[in-house]
Amino acid sequence: MSLDPGIHTNLQRLLALRFAASRLNLFNRRLASSQLFGETRSRFRGRGMEFEEVRLYQPGDDIRAIDWRVTARTGKPHTKLFREERERPVHLLVDQRSSLYFGSALRFKSVLAAELAALVAWAALDNSDRIGGQVLGDQGQREVRARRNRHAVLQLLHDLVQANRALPSPSPTTLSLADALETCRRLTRPGTALFIISDFYDLDAAAEKSLHLLGRHADIRLVQVVDSLETDLPALGQVTLSDGQHRQRMAIDSAMARHFHEQATQRSDRLKRLASLTRAQLVSASTARDPLVTLGAVYGG
């Protein structure tokens, strides 16, 4: 049976995004319409240094870098030069739980999250970075060990498709974002570029604590997937709502729409504050916008 690509993703679609991802440069950040925090932070925090060459000592050089063997052999002070290692681990935590099985525009949030993750993974591979991740689904989470090869990306995409196809789940587990972030702390090492792609609906105190701890050794990117109907609910009167399995009639008046908007604003403000406190980058991705355009506005060029 053919599935609507706006409701469920497929492996062919995620594979095809490899060519589009070549237009992205994940570590050449530029200001754009998205909200960016932590711009003064080093992009390569926690990286190692690779020896490049030895040259004559010059005033202002760090005396700790003096090469004493060459200095003794030549009778003239020489200093070591290093260059920063450009390879870095990229870890994706991608949400594919029931709260993302929703959309009123071009695609469901779950599909958007999967496509965003695929673009980031392919872009990281093009940059020769090690890629690993977690796919958080209704039935648990799948982990992909960080590797610098195509197989790591393919495994991640396969896990994304499996979790996405399982939506909507008749009996979702209670695995939370906080649980996934605790696992993330175990899987990531210093200097990791961490991309968390979610709607952050269950962002709570435990999740915030884990993000603060992750921020000590990882460079965090929070990619929030949103749908306009979640923030601005029209006052439609009597409507029928469905989660794909159950239907319910309810009245939506101006008071309910206003309350709905206030709740959405509070969730958004909380995430913005957290991004600021952890010096994380925050990107908003809408279901009404092509994911390549969204990431290109931040990582293009």
PDB file of C-alpha atoms in Angstrom:
ATOM      1  CA  MET A   1       0.000   0.000   0.000  1.00  0.00           C
ATOM      2  CA  SER A   2       1.313   3.428  -0.937  1.00  0.00           C
ATOM      3  CA  LEU A   3       1.576   5.834   1.987  1.00  0.00           C
ATOM      4  CA  ASP A   4       1.075   9.590   1.776  1.00  0.00           C
ATOM      5  CA  PRO A   5       4.629  11.065   1.939  1.00  0.00           C
ATOM      6  CA  GLY A   6       3.304  13.951   3.996  1.00  0.00           C
ATOM      7  CA  ILE A   7       2.035  11.580   6.686  1.00  0.00           C
ATOM      8  CA  HIS A   8       4.690   8.856   6.641  1.00  0.00           C
ATOM      9  CA  THR A   9       8.218   9.089   5.298  1.00  0.00           C
ATOM     10  CA  ASN A  10      10.041   6.404   3.342  1.00  0.00           C
ATOM     11  CA  LEU A  11      13.631   5.323   2.882  1.00  0.00           C
ATOM     12  CA  GLN A  12      13.796   6.410  -0.765  1.00  0.00           C
ATOM     13  CA  ARG A  13      12.876   9.975   0.195  1.00  0.00           C
ATOM     14  CA  LEU A  14      15.487  10.122   2.961  1.00  0.00           C
ATOM     15  CA  LEU A  15      18.153   8.663   0.666  1.00  0.00           C
ATOM     16  CA  ALA A  16      17.355  11.235  -2.017  1.00  0.00           C
ATOM     17  CA  LEU A  17      18.057  14.054   0.435  1.00  0.00           C
ATOM     18  CA  ARG A  18      21.780  13.274   0.226  1.00  0.00           C
ATOM     19  CA  PHE A  19      22.143  15.450  -2.869  1.00  0.00           C
ATOM     20  CA  ALA A  20      20.306  18.361  -1.276  1.00  0.00           C
ATOM     21  CA  ALA A  21      22.433  18.081   1.883  1.00  0.00           C
ATOM     22  CA  SER A  22      25.586  18.884  -0.106  1.00  0.00           C
ATOM     23  CA  ARG A  23      24.440  22.525  -0.007  1.00  0.00           C
ATOM     24  CA  LEU A  24      24.718  22.621   3.798  1.00  0.00           C
ATOM     25  CA  ASN A  25      27.751  23.448   5.925  1.00  0.00           C
ATOM     26  CA  LEU A  26      26.895  22.536   9.499  1.00  0.00           C
ATOM     27  CA  PHE A  27      29.836  24.323  11.059  1.00  0.00           C
ATOM     28  CA  ASN A  28      29.828  27.528   9.077  1.00  0.00           C
ATOM     29  CA  ARG A  29      27.052  29.164  11.052  1.00  0.00           C
ATOM     30  CA  ARG A  30      25.527  32.429   9.926  1.00  0.00           C
ATOM     31  CA  LEU A  31      22.815  34.623  11.340  1.00  0.00           C
ATOM     32  CA  ALA A  32      19.469  34.336   9.631  1.00  0.00           C
ATOM     33  CA  SER A  33      15.788  34.460  10.425  1.00  0.00           C
ATOM     34  CA  SER A  34      16.062  31.683  12.990  1.00  0.00           C
ATOM     35  CA  GLN A  35      16.877  32.370  16.610  1.00  0.00           C
ATOM     36  CA  LEU A  36      20.532  31.774  17.432  1.00  0.00           C
ATOM     37  CA  PHE A  37      22.035  31.676  20.871  1.00  0.00           C
ATOM     38  CA  GLY A  38      25.623  31.243  21.993  1.00  0.00           C
ATOM     39  CA  GLU A  39      27.303  32.801  18.991  1.00  0.00           C
ATOM     40  CA  THR A  40      30.421  33.648  21.004  1.00  0.00           C
ATOM     41  CA  ARG A  41      31.020  30.043  21.916  1.00  0.00           C
ATOM     42  CA  SER A  42      33.836  28.207  20.138  1.00  0.00           C
ATOM     43  CA  ARG A  43      32.490  26.069  17.332  1.00  0.00           C
ATOM     44  CA  PHE A  44      35.175  23.491  17.998  1.00  0.00           C
ATOM     45  CA  ARG A  45      35.104  23.318  21.785  1.00  0.00           C
ATOM     46  CA  GLY A  46      36.609  20.141  23.134  1.00  0.00           C
ATOM     47  CA  ARG A  47      38.515  19.254  19.946  1.00  0.00           C
ATOM     48  CA  GLY A  48      42.078  18.043  19.862  1.00  0.00           C
ATOM     49  CA  MET A  49      45.041  19.759  18.221  1.00  0.00           C
ATOM     50  CA  GLU A  50      47.060  18.153  15.455  1.00  0.00           C
ATOM     51  CA  PHE A  51      50.793  18.856  15.004  1.00  0.00           C
ATOM     52  CA  GLU A  52      51.547  20.672  11.753  1.00  0.00           C
ATOM     53  CA  GLU A  53      55.158  21.938  11.670  1.00  0.00           C
ATOM     54  CA  VAL A  54      58.122  23.425  13.553  1.00  0.00           C
ATOM     55  CA  ARG A  55      59.427  26.921  12.834  1.00  0.00           C
ATOM     56  CA  LEU A  56      61.764  29.465  14.411  1.00  0.00           C
ATOM     57  CA  TYR A  57      60.464  30.982  17.608  1.00  0.00           C
ATOM     58  CA  GLN A  58      58.868  34.404  17.185  1.00  0.00           C
ATOM     59  CA  PRO A  59      58.134  36.988  19.880  1.00  0.00           C
ATOM     60  CA  GLY A  60      54.690  36.314  21.286  1.00  0.00           C
ATOM     61  CA  ASP A  61      54.768  32.552  20.734  1.00  0.00           C
ATOM     62  CA  ASP A  62      53.649  30.415  23.661  1.00  0.00           C
ATOM     63  CA  ILE A  63      56.814  29.201  25.386  1.00  0.00           C
ATOM     64  CA  ARG A  64      54.972  25.982  26.262  1.00  0.00           C
ATOM     65  CA  ALA A  65      55.049  25.104  22.562  1.00  0.00           C
ATOM     66  CA  ILE A  66      58.844  25.335  22.258  1.00  0.00           C
ATOM     67  CA  ASP A  67      60.336  22.205  20.661  1.00  0.00           C
ATOM     68  CA  TRP A  68      63.301  21.619  22.937  1.00  0.00           C
ATOM     69  CA  ARG A  69      64.786  18.817  20.824  1.00  0.00           C
ATOM     70  CA  VAL A  70      64.992  20.952  17.679  1.00  0.00           C
ATOM     71  CA  THR A  71      66.142  23.933  19.759  1.00  0.00           C
ATOM     72  CA  ALA A  72      68.985  21.882  21.255  1.00  0.00           C
ATOM     73  CA  ARG A  73      69.992  20.447  17.885  1.00  0.00           C
ATOM     74  CA  THR A  74      70.041  23.756  16.012  1.00  0.00           C
ATOM     75  CA  GLY A  75      71.030  26.090  18.813  1.00  0.00           C
ATOM     76  CA  LYS A  76      68.084  28.347  17.938  1.00  0.00           C
ATOM     77  CA  PRO A  77      64.685  28.351  19.647  1.00  0.00           C
ATOM     78  CA  HIS A  78      61.955  26.643  17.616  1.00  0.00           C
ATOM     79  CA  THR A  79      58.276  26.353  18.373  1.00  0.00           C
ATOM     80  CA  LYS A  80      55.672  23.784  17.385  1.00  0.00           C
ATOM     81  CA  LEU A  81      52.654  24.826  15.362  1.00  0.00           C
ATOM     82  CA  PHE A  82      49.365  23.004  15.672  1.00  0.00           C
ATOM     83  CA  ARG A  83      46.167  23.118  13.721  1.00  0.00           C
ATOM     84  CA  GLU A  84      42.765  22.364  15.100  1.00  0.00           C
ATOM     85  CA  GLU A  85      41.308  18.991  14.200  1.00  0.00           C
ATOM     86  CA  ARG A  86      38.254  19.510  12.025  1.00  0.00           C
ATOM     87  CA  GLU A  87      36.680  16.115  12.470  1.00  0.00           C
ATOM     88  CA  ARG A  88      34.028  16.044  15.154  1.00  0.00           C
ATOM     89  CA  PRO A  89      31.313  13.621  16.234  1.00  0.00           C
ATOM     90  CA  VAL A  90      27.769  14.565  15.231  1.00  0.00           C
ATOM     91  CA  HIS A  91      24.990  13.061  17.342  1.00  0.00           C
ATOM     92  CA  LEU A  92      21.313  13.308  16.406  1.00  0.00           C
ATOM     93  CA  LEU A  93      18.482  12.791  18.862  1.00  0.00           C
ATOM     94  CA  VAL A  94      15.350  12.574  16.717  1.00  0.00           C
ATOM     95  CA  ASP A  95      11.848  12.476  18.154  1.00  0.00           C
ATOM     96  CA  GLN A  96       9.315  10.162  16.488  1.00  0.00           C
ATOM     97  CA  ARG A  97       6.699   9.898  19.237  1.00  0.00           C
ATOM     98  CA  SER A  98       2.945  10.378  19.013  1.00  0.00           C
ATOM     99  CA  SER A  99       2.953  14.117  19.720  1.00  0.00           C
ATOM    100  CA  LEU A 100       4.710  14.612  16.386  1.00  0.00           C
ATOM    101  CA  TYR A 101       2.088  12.658  14.459  1.00  0.00           C
ATOM    102  CA  PHE A 102       0.305  15.830  13.485  1.00  0.00           C
ATOM    103  CA  GLY A 103       0.347  18.385  10.712  1.00  0.00           C
ATOM    104  CA  SER A 104      -1.898  20.878   8.972  1.00  0.00           C
ATOM    105  CA  ALA A 105       0.422  21.974   6.152  1.00  0.00           C
ATOM    106  CA  LEU A 106       2.809  20.182   3.786  1.00  0.00           C
ATOM    107  CA  ARG A 107       3.859  17.348   6.099  1.00  0.00           C
ATOM    108  CA  PHE A 108       3.387  15.958   9.588  1.00  0.00           C
ATOM    109  CA  LYS A 109       5.845  17.041  12.275  1.00  0.00           C
ATOM    110  CA  SER A 110       7.149  13.466  12.451  1.00  0.00           C
ATOM    111  CA  VAL A 111       7.952  13.501   8.725  1.00  0.00           C
ATOM    112  CA  LEU A 112       9.612  16.909   9.023  1.00  0.00           C
ATOM    113  CA  ALA A 113      11.761  15.700  11.937  1.00  0.00           C
ATOM    114  CA  ALA A 114      12.901  12.666   9.925  1.00  0.00           C
ATOM    115  CA  GLU A 115      13.783  14.771   6.870  1.00  0.00           C
ATOM    116  CA  LEU A 116      15.670  17.330   8.964  1.00  0.00           C
ATOM    117  CA  ALA A 117      17.657  14.517  10.587  1.00  0.00           C
ATOM    118  CA  ALA A 118      18.471  12.967   7.205  1.00  0.00           C
ATOM    119  CA  LEU A 119      19.762  16.289   5.873  1.00  0.00           C
ATOM    120  CA  VAL A 120      21.973  16.819   8.934  1.00  0.00           C
ATOM    121  CA  ALA A 121      23.311  13.253   8.752  1.00  0.00           C
ATOM    122  CA  TRP A 122      24.196  13.483   5.055  1.00  0.00           C
ATOM    123  CA  ALA A 123      25.788  16.916   5.527  1.00  0.00           C
ATOM    124  CA  ALA A 124      27.904  15.558   8.385  1.00  0.00           C
ATOM    125  CA  LEU A 125      29.017  12.617   6.249  1.00  0.00           C
ATOM    126  CA  ASP A 126      30.013  14.993   3.441  1.00  0.00           C
ATOM    127  CA  ASN A 127      32.184  16.794   6.015  1.00  0.00           C
ATOM    128  CA  SER A 128      33.801  13.472   7.024  1.00  0.00           C
ATOM    129  CA  ASP A 129      32.412  13.725  10.553  1.00  0.00           C
ATOM    130  CA  ARG A 130      31.524  10.740  12.685  1.00  0.00           C
ATOM    131  CA  ILE A 131      27.755  10.262  12.846  1.00  0.00           C
ATOM    132  CA  GLY A 132      25.658   8.566  15.502  1.00  0.00           C
ATOM    133  CA  GLY A 133      22.332   9.103  17.118  1.00  0.00           C
ATOM    134  CA  GLN A 134      19.128   8.061  18.820  1.00  0.00           C
ATOM    135  CA  VAL A 135      15.651   7.668  17.404  1.00  0.00           C
ATOM    136  CA  LEU A 136      13.065   8.197  20.108  1.00  0.00           C
ATOM    137  CA  GLY A 137       9.820   6.369  19.307  1.00  0.00           C
ATOM    138  CA  ASP A 138       6.641   5.328  21.045  1.00  0.00           C
ATOM    139  CA  GLN A 139       8.003   1.842  21.629  1.00  0.00           C
ATOM    140  CA  GLY A 140      11.412   2.865  22.936  1.00  0.00           C
ATOM    141  CA  GLN A 141      14.592   4.240  21.429  1.00  0.00           C
ATOM    142  CA  ARG A 142      17.103   2.938  18.945  1.00  0.00           C
ATOM    143  CA  GLU A 143      20.786   3.843  19.220  1.00  0.00           C
ATOM    144  CA  VAL A 144      23.329   4.188  16.415  1.00  0.00           C
ATOM    145  CA  ARG A 145      26.992   4.134  17.364  1.00  0.00           C
ATOM    146  CA  ALA A 146      28.994   7.038  15.921  1.00  0.00           C
ATOM    147  CA  ARG A 147      30.955   6.060  12.829  1.00  0.00           C
ATOM    148  CA  ARG A 148      32.474   7.901   9.902  1.00  0.00           C
ATOM    149  CA  ASN A 149      30.855   5.964   7.101  1.00  0.00           C
ATOM    150  CA  ARG A 150      27.713   5.603   5.047  1.00  0.00           C
ATOM    151  CA  HIS A 151      26.535   2.596   7.043  1.00  0.00           C
ATOM    152  CA  ALA A 152      25.983   4.746  10.129  1.00  0.00           C
ATOM    153  CA  VAL A 153      23.742   7.097   8.159  1.00  0.00           C
ATOM    154  CA  LEU A 154      21.845   4.219   6.556  1.00  0.00           C
ATOM    155  CA  GLN A 155      21.223   2.603   9.936  1.00  0.00           C
ATOM    156  CA  LEU A 156      19.958   5.909  11.314  1.00  0.00           C
ATOM    157  CA  LEU A 157      17.627   6.393   8.337  1.00  0.00           C
ATOM    158  CA  HIS A 158      16.338   2.834   8.638  1.00  0.00           C
ATOM    159  CA  ASP A 159      15.547   3.372  12.318  1.00  0.00           C
ATOM    160  CA  LEU A 160      13.802   6.650  11.495  1.00  0.00           C
ATOM    161  CA  VAL A 161      11.585   4.997   8.903  1.00  0.00           C
ATOM    162  CA  GLN A 162      10.733   2.132  11.256  1.00  0.00           C
ATOM    163  CA  ALA A 163       9.727   4.479  14.076  1.00  0.00           C
ATOM    164  CA  ASN A 164       7.853   6.776  11.693  1.00  0.00           C
ATOM    165  CA  ARG A 165       5.884   3.919  10.117  1.00  0.00           C
ATOM    166  CA  ALA A 166       4.846   2.741  13.607  1.00  0.00           C
ATOM    167  CA  LEU A 167       2.886   5.972  14.138  1.00  0.00           C
ATOM    168  CA  PRO A 168       0.260   6.302  15.455  1.00  0.00           C
ATOM    169  CA  SER A 169       0.992   3.798  18.188  1.00  0.00           C
ATOM    170  CA  PRO A 170      -1.950   2.080  19.911  1.00  0.00           C
ATOM    171  CA  SER A 171       0.042   1.678  23.133  1.00  0.00           C
ATOM    172  CA  PRO A 172       2.886   4.195  23.429  1.00  0.00           C
ATOM    173  CA  THR A 173       5.473   3.701  26.141  1.00  0.00           C
ATOM    174  CA  THR A 174       6.261   6.304  28.758  1.00  0.00           C
ATOM    175  CA  LEU A 175       9.787   6.963  27.471  1.00  0.00           C
ATOM    176  CA  SER A 176      10.350  10.693  27.926  1.00  0.00           C
ATOM    177  CA  LEU A 177      12.642  13.295  26.452  1.00  0.00           C
ATOM    178  CA  ALA A 178      14.425  13.408  29.817  1.00  0.00           C
ATOM    179  CA  ASP A 179      15.116   9.644  29.560  1.00  0.00           C
ATOM    180  CA  ALA A 180      16.520  10.066  26.062  1.00  0.00           C
ATOM    181  CA  LEU A 181      18.758  12.954  27.146  1.00  0.00           C
ATOM    182  CA  GLU A 182      20.193  10.848  29.974  1.00  0.00           C
ATOM    183  CA  THR A 183      21.101   8.186  27.406  1.00  0.00           C
ATOM    184  CA  CYS A 184      22.546  10.927  25.232  1.00  0.00           C
ATOM    185  CA  ARG A 185      24.893  11.963  28.035  1.00  0.00           C
ATOM    186  CA  ARG A 186      26.241   8.416  28.103  1.00  0.00           C
ATOM    187  CA  LEU A 187      26.694   8.178  24.333  1.00  0.00           C
ATOM    188  CA  THR A 188      28.312  11.543  23.563  1.00  0.00           C
ATOM    189  CA  ARG A 189      31.861  12.684  24.258  1.00  0.00           C
ATOM    190  CA  PRO A 190      33.392  16.169  24.647  1.00  0.00           C
ATOM    191  CA  GLY A 191      33.257  18.246  21.491  1.00  0.00           C
ATOM    192  CA  THR A 192      30.174  16.526  20.085  1.00  0.00           C
ATOM    193  CA  ALA A 193      27.797  18.545  17.929  1.00  0.00           C
ATOM    194  CA  LEU A 194      24.424  17.521  19.303  1.00  0.00           C
ATOM    195  CA  PHE A 195      21.275  18.063  17.220  1.00  0.00           C
ATOM    196  CA  ILE A 196      18.034  17.520  19.144  1.00  0.00           C
ATOM    197  CA  ILE A 197      15.042  17.471  16.785  1.00  0.00           C
ATOM    198  CA  SER A 198      11.704  17.448  18.616  1.00  0.00           C
ATOM    199  CA  ASP A 199       8.573  19.429  19.369  1.00  0.00           C
ATOM    200  CA  PHE A 200       9.754  19.515  23.022  1.00  0.00           C
ATOM    201  CA  TYR A 201       6.218  18.939  24.274  1.00  0.00           C
ATOM    202  CA  ASP A 202       7.431  17.109  27.373  1.00  0.00           C
ATOM    203  CA  LEU A 203      10.298  19.453  28.201  1.00  0.00           C
ATOM    204  CA  ASP A 204      10.318  19.326  32.004  1.00  0.00           C
ATOM    205  CA  ALA A 205      12.689  20.010  34.888  1.00  0.00           C
ATOM    206  CA  ALA A 206      14.467  16.670  34.447  1.00  0.00           C
ATOM    207  CA  ALA A 207      15.019  17.305  30.738  1.00  0.00           C
ATOM    208  CA  GLU A 208      16.289  20.818  31.445  1.00  0.00           C
ATOM    209  CA  LYS A 209      18.777  19.462  33.987  1.00  0.00           C
ATOM    210  CA  SER A 210      20.110  16.940  31.455  1.00  0.00           C
ATOM    211  CA  LEU A 211      20.460  19.653  28.823  1.00  0.00           C
ATOM    212  CA  HIS A 212      22.426  21.824  31.239  1.00  0.00           C
ATOM    213  CA  LEU A 213      24.785  18.903  31.916  1.00  0.00           C
ATOM    214  CA  LEU A 214      25.113  18.111  28.207  1.00  0.00           C
ATOM    215  CA  GLY A 215      25.931  21.745  27.524  1.00  0.00           C
ATOM    216  CA  ARG A 216      29.114  21.408  29.547  1.00  0.00           C
ATOM    217  CA  HIS A 217      30.774  19.213  26.949  1.00  0.00           C
ATOM    218  CA  ALA A 218      28.603  19.326  23.804  1.00  0.00           C
ATOM    219  CA  ASP A 219      27.621  22.056  21.352  1.00  0.00           C
ATOM    220  CA  ILE A 220      23.835  21.843  21.332  1.00  0.00           C
ATOM    221  CA  ARG A 221      21.449  22.619  18.485  1.00  0.00           C
ATOM    222  CA  LEU A 222      17.775  22.562  19.408  1.00  0.00           C
ATOM    223  CA  VAL A 223      15.602  22.119  16.319  1.00  0.00           C
ATOM    224  CA  GLN A 224      11.961  22.664  17.249  1.00  0.00           C
ATOM    225  CA  VAL A 225       9.402  21.284  14.791  1.00  0.00           C
ATOM    226  CA  VAL A 226       6.196  23.292  14.849  1.00  0.00           C
ATOM    227  CA  ASP A 227       2.848  23.490  13.078  1.00  0.00           C
ATOM    228  CA  SER A 228       0.914  26.748  12.806  1.00  0.00           C
ATOM    229  CA  LEU A 229      -2.294  25.116  14.020  1.00  0.00           C
ATOM    230  CA  GLU A 230      -0.572  24.399  17.340  1.00  0.00           C
ATOM    231  CA  THR A 231      -0.045  28.075  18.051  1.00  0.00           C
ATOM    232  CA  ASP A 232      -3.055  29.744  16.451  1.00  0.00           C
ATOM    233  CA  LEU A 233      -6.167  27.650  16.778  1.00  0.00           C
ATOM    234  CA  PRO A 234      -9.085  29.245  14.919  1.00  0.00           C
ATOM    235  CA  ALA A 235     -12.441  29.624  16.668  1.00  0.00           C
ATOM    236  CA  LEU A 236     -14.386  27.227  14.468  1.00  0.00           C
ATOM    237  CA  GLY A 237     -17.341  26.248  16.629  1.00  0.00           C
ATOM    238  CA  GLN A 238     -18.172  22.542  16.651  1.00  0.00           C
ATOM    239  CA  VAL A 239     -15.381  20.472  15.090  1.00  0.00           C
ATOM    240  CA  THR A 240     -14.362  16.820  14.914  1.00  0.00           C
ATOM    241  CA  LEU A 241     -10.855  16.025  16.133  1.00  0.00           C
ATOM    242  CA  SER A 242      -9.028  12.768  15.454  1.00  0.00           C
ATOM    243  CA  ASP A 243      -5.685  11.196  16.344  1.00  0.00           C
ATOM    244  CA  GLY A 244      -6.011   8.703  13.513  1.00  0.00           C
ATOM    245  CA  GLN A 245      -7.799   6.154  15.659  1.00  0.00           C
ATOM    246  CA  HIS A 246     -10.314   8.005  17.796  1.00  0.00           C
ATOM    247  CA  ARG A 247     -12.750  10.806  16.996  1.00  0.00           C
ATOM    248  CA  GLN A 248     -14.211  13.397  19.308  1.00  0.00           C
ATOM    249  CA  ARG A 249     -16.566  16.329  18.819  1.00  0.00           C
ATOM    250  CA  MET A 250     -15.823  19.510  20.685  1.00  0.00           C
ATOM    251  CA  ALA A 251     -16.547  23.218  20.575  1.00  0.00           C
ATOM    252  CA  ILE A 252     -13.686  25.641  19.857  1.00  0.00           C
ATOM    253  CA  ASP A 253     -14.582  29.193  20.768  1.00  0.00           C
ATOM    254  CA  SER A 254     -12.471  32.355  21.087  1.00  0.00           C
ATOM    255  CA  ALA A 255     -11.728  31.726  24.787  1.00  0.00           C
ATOM    256  CA  MET A 256     -10.376  28.243  24.076  1.00  0.00           C
ATOM    257  CA  ALA A 257      -8.360  29.506  21.116  1.00  0.00           C
ATOM    258  CA  ARG A 258      -6.844  32.242  23.289  1.00  0.00           C
ATOM    259  CA  HIS A 259      -5.965  29.772  26.061  1.00  0.00           C
ATOM    260  CA  PHE A 260      -4.444  27.411  23.472  1.00  0.00           C
ATOM    261  CA  HIS A 261      -2.283  30.237  22.109  1.00  0.00           C
ATOM    262  CA  GLU A 262      -1.109  31.223  25.588  1.00  0.00           C
ATOM    263  CA  GLN A 263      -0.015  27.665  26.343  1.00  0.00           C
ATOM    264  CA  ALA A 264       1.913  27.472  23.077  1.00  0.00           C
ATOM    265  CA  THR A 265       3.616  30.785  23.848  1.00  0.00           C
ATOM    266  CA  GLN A 266       4.634  29.564  27.294  1.00  0.00           C
ATOM    267  CA  ARG A 267       6.193  26.407  25.812  1.00  0.00           C
ATOM    268  CA  SER A 268       8.073  28.471  23.252  1.00  0.00           C
ATOM    269  CA  ASP A 269       9.326  30.978  25.824  1.00  0.00           C
ATOM    270  CA  ARG A 270      10.533  28.186  28.087  1.00  0.00           C
ATOM    271  CA  LEU A 271      12.553  26.657  25.270  1.00  0.00           C
ATOM    272  CA  LYS A 272      14.038  30.037  24.347  1.00  0.00           C
ATOM    273  CA  ARG A 273      15.138  30.623  27.949  1.00  0.00           C
ATOM    274  CA  LEU A 274      16.692  27.184  28.103  1.00  0.00           C
ATOM    275  CA  ALA A 275      18.562  27.748  24.845  1.00  0.00           C
ATOM    276  CA  SER A 276      19.915  31.015  26.188  1.00  0.00           C
ATOM    277  CA  LEU A 277      20.998  29.478  29.503  1.00  0.00           C
ATOM    278  CA  THR A 278      22.740  26.532  27.841  1.00  0.00           C
ATOM    279  CA  ARG A 279      24.130  28.714  25.026  1.00  0.00           C
ATOM    280  CA  ALA A 280      22.477  26.410  22.546  1.00  0.00           C
ATOM    281  CA  GLN A 281      21.425  27.232  19.023  1.00  0.00           C
ATOM    282  CA  LEU A 282      17.656  27.271  18.550  1.00  0.00           C
ATOM    283  CA  VAL A 283      16.092  26.749  15.133  1.00  0.00           C
ATOM    284  CA  SER A 284      12.361  26.702  14.456  1.00  0.00           C
ATOM    285  CA  ALA A 285      11.243  24.370  11.656  1.00  0.00           C
ATOM    286  CA  SER A 286       7.689  24.690  10.342  1.00  0.00           C
ATOM    287  CA  THR A 287       5.683  21.954   8.658  1.00  0.00           C
ATOM    288  CA  ALA A 288       4.722  24.580   6.056  1.00  0.00           C
ATOM    289  CA  ARG A 289       8.345  25.095   4.997  1.00  0.00           C
ATOM    290  CA  ASP A 290      10.734  22.855   3.084  1.00  0.00           C
ATOM    291  CA  PRO A 291      13.300  21.441   5.564  1.00  0.00           C
ATOM    292  CA  LEU A 292      16.177  22.253   3.211  1.00  0.00           C
ATOM    293  CA  VAL A 293      15.117  25.910   3.147  1.00  0.00           C
ATOM    294  CA  THR A 294      14.930  25.955   6.947  1.00  0.00           C
ATOM    295  CA  LEU A 295      18.418  24.480   7.418  1.00  0.00           C
ATOM    296  CA  GLY A 296      19.834  26.413   4.472  1.00  0.00           C
ATOM    297  CA  ALA A 297      18.911  29.691   6.161  1.00  0.00           C
ATOM    298  CA  VAL A 298      21.289  28.753   9.000  1.00  0.00           C
ATOM    299  CA  TYR A 299      23.812  26.371   7.458  1.00  0.00           C
ATOM    300  CA  GLY A 300      23.780  27.397   3.816  1.00  0.00           C
ATOM    301  CA  GLY A 301      26.945  28.271   1.947  1.00  0.00           C
TER     302      GLY A 301
END
